[in-house]
Amino acid sequence: MNKKIIIANWKMNPLSAKEAIKIAKGTDLKGVILCAPTIYLKVIKKVIKKAKLGSQNVSVENPLSGVGAFTGEVSAKMLYDIGSRYTIVGHSERRAMGETNQIINKKIKVLIDTAITPVLCIGEIERDENHEYLNIVKHQIEECLFGLNKNLLSKIIIAYEPVWAIGKNALREATPAEFLEMKIFTKKVLVNIFGDKVEMPAMLYGGSVDEKNTRWFAIDGGADGFLVGRASLDPKKFKEIVKICETLNK
Ligand code: PGA
């Protein structure tokens, strides 16, 4: 059985580098990827021994040198240089700020060019009775992966995060069955684009993941891992999630 991938999405937290170091030390576990705010990556890199480092964004610009006149941007090469090997793209919170499927597509290509693993988030804002949400997810997959060489598909990670199940204002929790449906659907869409011999990317679940629902999403939902928001800032909860995944790895 493949090992579960557990990605911490700290979002715009915490407030100080001191706190960031504390959380990083408390969640420095094998099989874990810590996606912290870019400004903390350097200090975190110094204190972690087992976890890997990831970022939450990257510049769409890809000058060969990794430097250029793009005020406020951080290039993939800069992230790589600092030790970051994963980047979340297409998170619903960034999509709400204007990140389109086309921008995400460019970012994925920039990251792959730089040997950084893109963690592509997909997911609908709401579930409608007519199943239009399936079309929305289908378009996200098609447009975000447009023009990608099929041999590169296994180099990305996909995280299904239904927007209605994310954060403290979530409408409700998703069910493992809903995740499984989406995993099967995603596979179908990928086969349609890339052909049936394609190597499937790992598919994670994200949205109110905690120590209570992890096991069920892995067992009944077939999740290859998790993208964890709030619970990733709480070392006690996060460790519990990792522990549950470890028992499932065996
Ligand atoms: P949550 O966030 O676990 O706090 O719901 C998940 C995410 O947005 O990645």
Short mmCIF file of C-alpha atoms and ligand atoms in Angstrom, two decimals:
data_model
loop_
_atom_site.label_atom_id
_atom_site.label_comp_id
_atom_site.label_asym_id
_atom_site.label_seq_id
_atom_site.Cartn_x
_atom_site.Cartn_y
_atom_site.Cartn_z
CA MET A 1 0.00 0.00 0.00
CA ASN A 2 1.30 3.48 -0.85
CA LYS A 3 2.19 5.68 2.08
CA LYS A 4 -0.33 8.39 2.89
CA ILE A 5 0.72 11.93 2.01
CA ILE A 6 -0.14 14.47 4.69
CA ILE A 7 0.12 18.12 3.74
CA ALA A 8 -0.25 20.94 6.25
CA ASN A 9 -1.79 24.10 4.85
CA TRP A 10 -1.04 26.78 7.42
CA LYS A 11 -2.74 29.45 5.29
CA MET A 12 -1.90 32.99 6.56
CA ASN A 13 -0.83 31.72 10.00
CA PRO A 14 0.75 32.16 12.52
CA LEU A 15 1.50 35.77 13.37
CA SER A 16 5.19 35.46 14.23
CA ALA A 17 8.28 33.49 13.20
CA LYS A 18 8.63 32.40 16.83
CA GLU A 19 5.22 30.73 16.72
CA ALA A 20 5.97 29.27 13.28
CA ILE A 21 9.09 27.59 14.66
CA LYS A 22 7.07 26.18 17.56
CA ILE A 23 4.42 24.67 15.25
CA ALA A 24 7.07 23.35 12.87
CA LYS A 25 8.95 21.64 15.70
CA GLY A 26 5.70 20.18 17.02
CA THR A 27 4.69 18.79 13.63
CA ASP A 28 8.09 17.72 12.29
CA LEU A 29 7.08 14.18 11.36
CA LYS A 30 8.02 11.70 8.65
CA GLY A 31 5.70 11.65 5.64
CA VAL A 32 4.53 15.19 6.30
CA ILE A 33 4.81 18.29 4.10
CA LEU A 34 4.57 21.65 5.82
CA CYS A 35 3.20 24.38 3.54
CA ALA A 36 3.87 27.53 5.49
CA PRO A 37 3.72 31.20 4.50
CA THR A 38 6.71 31.95 2.24
CA ILE A 39 8.24 34.34 4.78
CA TYR A 40 8.69 31.50 7.32
CA LEU A 41 10.15 28.87 4.99
CA LYS A 42 13.76 29.73 5.71
CA VAL A 43 13.48 29.55 9.50
CA ILE A 44 11.37 26.42 9.35
CA LYS A 45 13.87 24.70 7.09
CA LYS A 46 16.47 25.16 9.82
CA VAL A 47 14.44 23.44 12.55
CA ILE A 48 12.80 20.51 10.74
CA LYS A 49 14.52 17.15 10.43
CA LYS A 50 11.84 14.76 9.18
CA ALA A 51 9.13 16.82 7.47
CA LYS A 52 9.43 18.30 4.00
CA LEU A 53 8.85 21.90 3.08
CA GLY A 54 6.23 23.37 0.77
CA SER A 55 4.82 26.77 -0.18
CA GLN A 56 1.29 28.03 -0.71
CA ASN A 57 1.91 30.02 -3.87
CA VAL A 58 4.39 30.71 -6.66
CA SER A 59 4.82 33.35 -9.32
CA VAL A 60 3.35 32.51 -12.69
CA GLU A 61 6.37 34.17 -14.28
CA ASN A 62 9.06 31.80 -15.43
CA PRO A 63 12.12 33.66 -16.57
CA LEU A 64 14.86 31.07 -17.13
CA SER A 65 17.02 32.71 -14.50
CA GLY A 66 14.25 32.77 -11.87
CA VAL A 67 14.76 36.50 -11.38
CA GLY A 68 13.12 39.45 -13.09
CA ALA A 69 11.08 42.65 -12.89
CA PHE A 70 7.98 41.26 -11.14
CA THR A 71 7.46 43.31 -8.00
CA GLY A 72 6.18 41.33 -5.05
CA GLU A 73 6.52 37.93 -6.71
CA VAL A 74 8.47 34.87 -5.55
CA SER A 75 9.72 32.58 -8.31
CA ALA A 76 9.77 28.78 -8.33
CA LYS A 77 13.56 28.87 -8.48
CA MET A 78 13.68 31.00 -5.31
CA LEU A 79 11.39 28.52 -3.56
CA TYR A 80 13.54 25.61 -4.71
CA ASP A 81 16.68 27.35 -3.53
CA ILE A 82 15.23 27.76 -0.04
CA GLY A 83 14.43 24.03 0.13
CA SER A 84 10.74 24.03 -0.76
CA ARG A 85 9.78 21.01 -2.88
CA TYR A 86 5.97 21.27 -2.99
CA THR A 87 3.58 24.12 -3.82
CA ILE A 88 -0.17 24.33 -3.38
CA VAL A 89 -1.88 25.74 -6.48
CA GLY A 90 -5.54 26.44 -7.19
CA HIS A 91 -6.65 26.53 -3.57
CA SER A 92 -10.24 27.79 -3.42
CA GLU A 93 -9.14 30.77 -1.31
CA ARG A 94 -6.73 31.82 -4.07
CA ARG A 95 -9.30 31.08 -6.77
CA ALA A 96 -11.61 33.50 -4.90
CA MET A 97 -8.83 36.11 -5.23
CA GLY A 98 -8.78 35.69 -9.01
CA GLU A 99 -6.54 32.66 -9.67
CA THR A 100 -8.05 31.16 -12.83
CA ASN A 101 -7.58 27.67 -14.27
CA GLN A 102 -5.33 29.26 -16.93
CA ILE A 103 -3.07 30.86 -14.31
CA ILE A 104 -2.98 27.58 -12.36
CA ASN A 105 -2.02 25.75 -15.56
CA LYS A 106 0.97 28.08 -16.05
CA LYS A 107 2.01 27.70 -12.42
CA ILE A 108 1.91 23.90 -12.66
CA LYS A 109 4.22 24.01 -15.69
CA VAL A 110 6.61 26.45 -13.98
CA LEU A 111 6.76 24.20 -10.91
CA ILE A 112 7.37 21.00 -12.88
CA ASP A 113 10.14 22.79 -14.81
CA THR A 114 11.74 23.60 -11.46
CA ALA A 115 11.36 20.07 -9.99
CA ILE A 116 8.79 21.23 -7.43
CA THR A 117 5.69 19.02 -6.98
CA PRO A 118 2.46 20.96 -7.63
CA VAL A 119 -0.41 20.16 -5.26
CA LEU A 120 -3.42 20.98 -7.43
CA CYS A 121 -6.61 21.77 -5.51
CA ILE A 122 -9.91 21.12 -7.21
CA GLY A 123 -13.43 21.30 -5.86
CA GLU A 124 -16.82 22.87 -6.33
CA ILE A 125 -18.28 25.76 -4.35
CA GLU A 126 -21.64 24.05 -3.91
CA ARG A 127 -23.39 20.79 -4.69
CA ASP A 128 -26.43 21.22 -6.90
CA GLU A 129 -29.17 18.69 -7.58
CA ASN A 130 -28.42 18.64 -11.31
CA HIS A 131 -24.85 17.50 -10.68
CA GLU A 132 -23.42 20.57 -12.39
CA TYR A 133 -20.61 20.36 -9.81
CA LEU A 134 -19.19 17.41 -11.72
CA ASN A 135 -18.83 19.59 -14.81
CA ILE A 136 -17.15 22.31 -12.77
CA VAL A 137 -14.56 19.85 -11.44
CA LYS A 138 -14.13 18.37 -14.92
CA HIS A 139 -13.32 21.82 -16.36
CA GLN A 140 -10.91 22.53 -13.52
CA ILE A 141 -9.01 19.31 -14.28
CA GLU A 142 -9.05 19.81 -18.05
CA GLU A 143 -7.96 23.45 -17.96
CA CYS A 144 -5.45 23.22 -15.12
CA LEU A 145 -3.68 20.26 -16.75
CA PHE A 146 -4.00 21.52 -20.34
CA GLY A 147 -0.99 20.70 -22.51
CA LEU A 148 0.75 18.67 -19.82
CA ASN A 149 2.80 15.73 -21.05
CA LYS A 150 1.09 12.55 -19.82
CA ASN A 151 4.38 11.27 -18.38
CA LEU A 152 4.33 14.20 -15.97
CA LEU A 153 0.94 13.42 -14.48
CA SER A 154 2.37 11.19 -11.76
CA LYS A 155 4.57 14.13 -10.71
CA ILE A 156 1.61 16.09 -9.43
CA ILE A 157 -0.65 15.60 -6.43
CA ILE A 158 -4.37 16.36 -6.64
CA ALA A 159 -6.33 17.47 -3.59
CA TYR A 160 -10.11 17.38 -3.76
CA GLU A 161 -11.43 20.07 -1.47
CA PRO A 162 -15.15 20.79 -1.72
CA VAL A 163 -15.35 24.46 -0.80
CA TRP A 164 -18.54 23.90 1.24
CA ALA A 165 -16.63 21.59 3.59
CA ILE A 166 -13.61 23.88 4.22
CA GLY A 167 -12.96 26.05 7.25
CA LYS A 168 -14.84 26.91 10.38
CA ASN A 169 -17.84 28.17 8.39
CA ALA A 170 -18.22 24.89 6.50
CA LEU A 171 -21.80 24.05 5.57
CA ARG A 172 -21.28 20.43 6.60
CA GLU A 173 -18.64 17.72 6.55
CA ALA A 174 -18.13 15.81 3.33
CA THR A 175 -18.55 12.05 3.48
CA PRO A 176 -15.99 9.42 2.46
CA ALA A 177 -18.51 8.24 -0.18
CA GLU A 178 -18.57 11.74 -1.69
CA PHE A 179 -14.77 11.73 -1.84
CA LEU A 180 -14.69 8.27 -3.40
CA GLU A 181 -17.18 9.34 -6.05
CA MET A 182 -14.93 12.28 -6.90
CA LYS A 183 -11.80 10.11 -6.97
CA ILE A 184 -13.42 7.75 -9.48
CA PHE A 185 -14.76 10.69 -11.50
CA THR A 186 -11.33 12.37 -11.56
CA LYS A 187 -9.74 9.17 -12.80
CA LYS A 188 -12.31 9.00 -15.59
CA VAL A 189 -11.61 12.58 -16.63
CA LEU A 190 -7.84 11.95 -16.58
CA VAL A 191 -8.21 8.79 -18.68
CA ASN A 192 -10.29 10.79 -21.18
CA ILE A 193 -7.53 13.38 -21.48
CA PHE A 194 -4.39 11.28 -21.23
CA GLY A 195 -5.44 7.74 -22.19
CA ASP A 196 -5.93 4.62 -20.10
CA LYS A 197 -2.25 3.76 -19.63
CA VAL A 198 -1.57 6.90 -17.68
CA GLU A 199 -0.08 6.72 -14.20
CA MET A 200 -2.58 8.31 -11.80
CA PRO A 201 -1.53 11.09 -9.46
CA ALA A 202 -2.11 10.66 -5.71
CA MET A 203 -5.48 12.05 -4.69
CA LEU A 204 -5.85 13.66 -1.28
CA TYR A 205 -8.91 14.79 0.59
CA GLY A 206 -9.12 18.25 2.18
CA GLY A 207 -11.86 20.08 4.07
CA SER A 208 -12.25 19.97 7.87
CA VAL A 209 -9.88 17.02 8.17
CA ASP A 210 -9.33 16.10 11.81
CA GLU A 211 -8.35 13.20 14.01
CA LYS A 212 -11.97 11.95 13.99
CA ASN A 213 -12.62 11.65 10.26
CA THR A 214 -9.14 10.78 8.89
CA ARG A 215 -9.50 7.02 9.21
CA TRP A 216 -12.83 6.92 7.39
CA PHE A 217 -11.71 9.05 4.48
CA ALA A 218 -8.71 6.75 4.08
CA ILE A 219 -10.53 3.44 4.50
CA ASP A 220 -13.98 4.07 3.03
CA GLY A 221 -13.02 6.97 0.75
CA GLY A 222 -9.71 5.59 -0.52
CA ALA A 223 -7.91 8.88 0.12
CA ASP A 224 -4.18 8.70 -0.65
CA GLY A 225 -3.60 11.34 1.97
CA PHE A 226 -4.86 14.64 3.33
CA LEU A 227 -4.57 18.39 2.93
CA VAL A 228 -5.09 19.68 6.44
CA GLY A 229 -5.94 23.30 7.28
CA ARG A 230 -6.90 24.25 10.85
CA ALA A 231 -5.82 20.98 12.46
CA SER A 232 -2.30 21.41 11.03
CA LEU A 233 -1.71 24.36 13.36
CA ASP A 234 -2.44 22.22 16.41
CA PRO A 235 0.50 19.82 16.91
CA LYS A 236 -1.56 17.52 19.14
CA LYS A 237 -4.33 17.07 16.55
CA PHE A 238 -1.93 16.93 13.64
CA LYS A 239 0.22 14.26 15.29
CA GLU A 240 -2.91 12.19 15.87
CA ILE A 241 -3.85 12.44 12.17
CA VAL A 242 -0.33 11.36 11.17
CA LYS A 243 -0.43 8.49 13.65
CA ILE A 244 -3.71 7.22 12.21
CA CYS A 245 -2.25 7.37 8.69
CA GLU A 246 0.84 5.48 9.84
CA THR A 247 -1.28 2.61 11.14
CA LEU A 248 -3.03 2.51 7.77
CA ASN A 249 0.30 2.47 5.91
CA LYS A 250 1.17 -0.88 7.46
P1 PGA B 1 -9.62 23.15 6.85
O1 PGA B 1 -8.90 23.77 5.55
O2 PGA B 1 -8.94 21.85 7.16
O3 PGA B 1 -9.40 24.18 7.91
O4 PGA B 1 -11.07 22.98 6.51
C1 PGA B 1 -8.47 22.94 4.51
C2 PGA B 1 -7.90 23.75 3.39
O5 PGA B 1 -8.43 24.83 3.09
O6 PGA B 1 -6.92 23.34 2.75
#
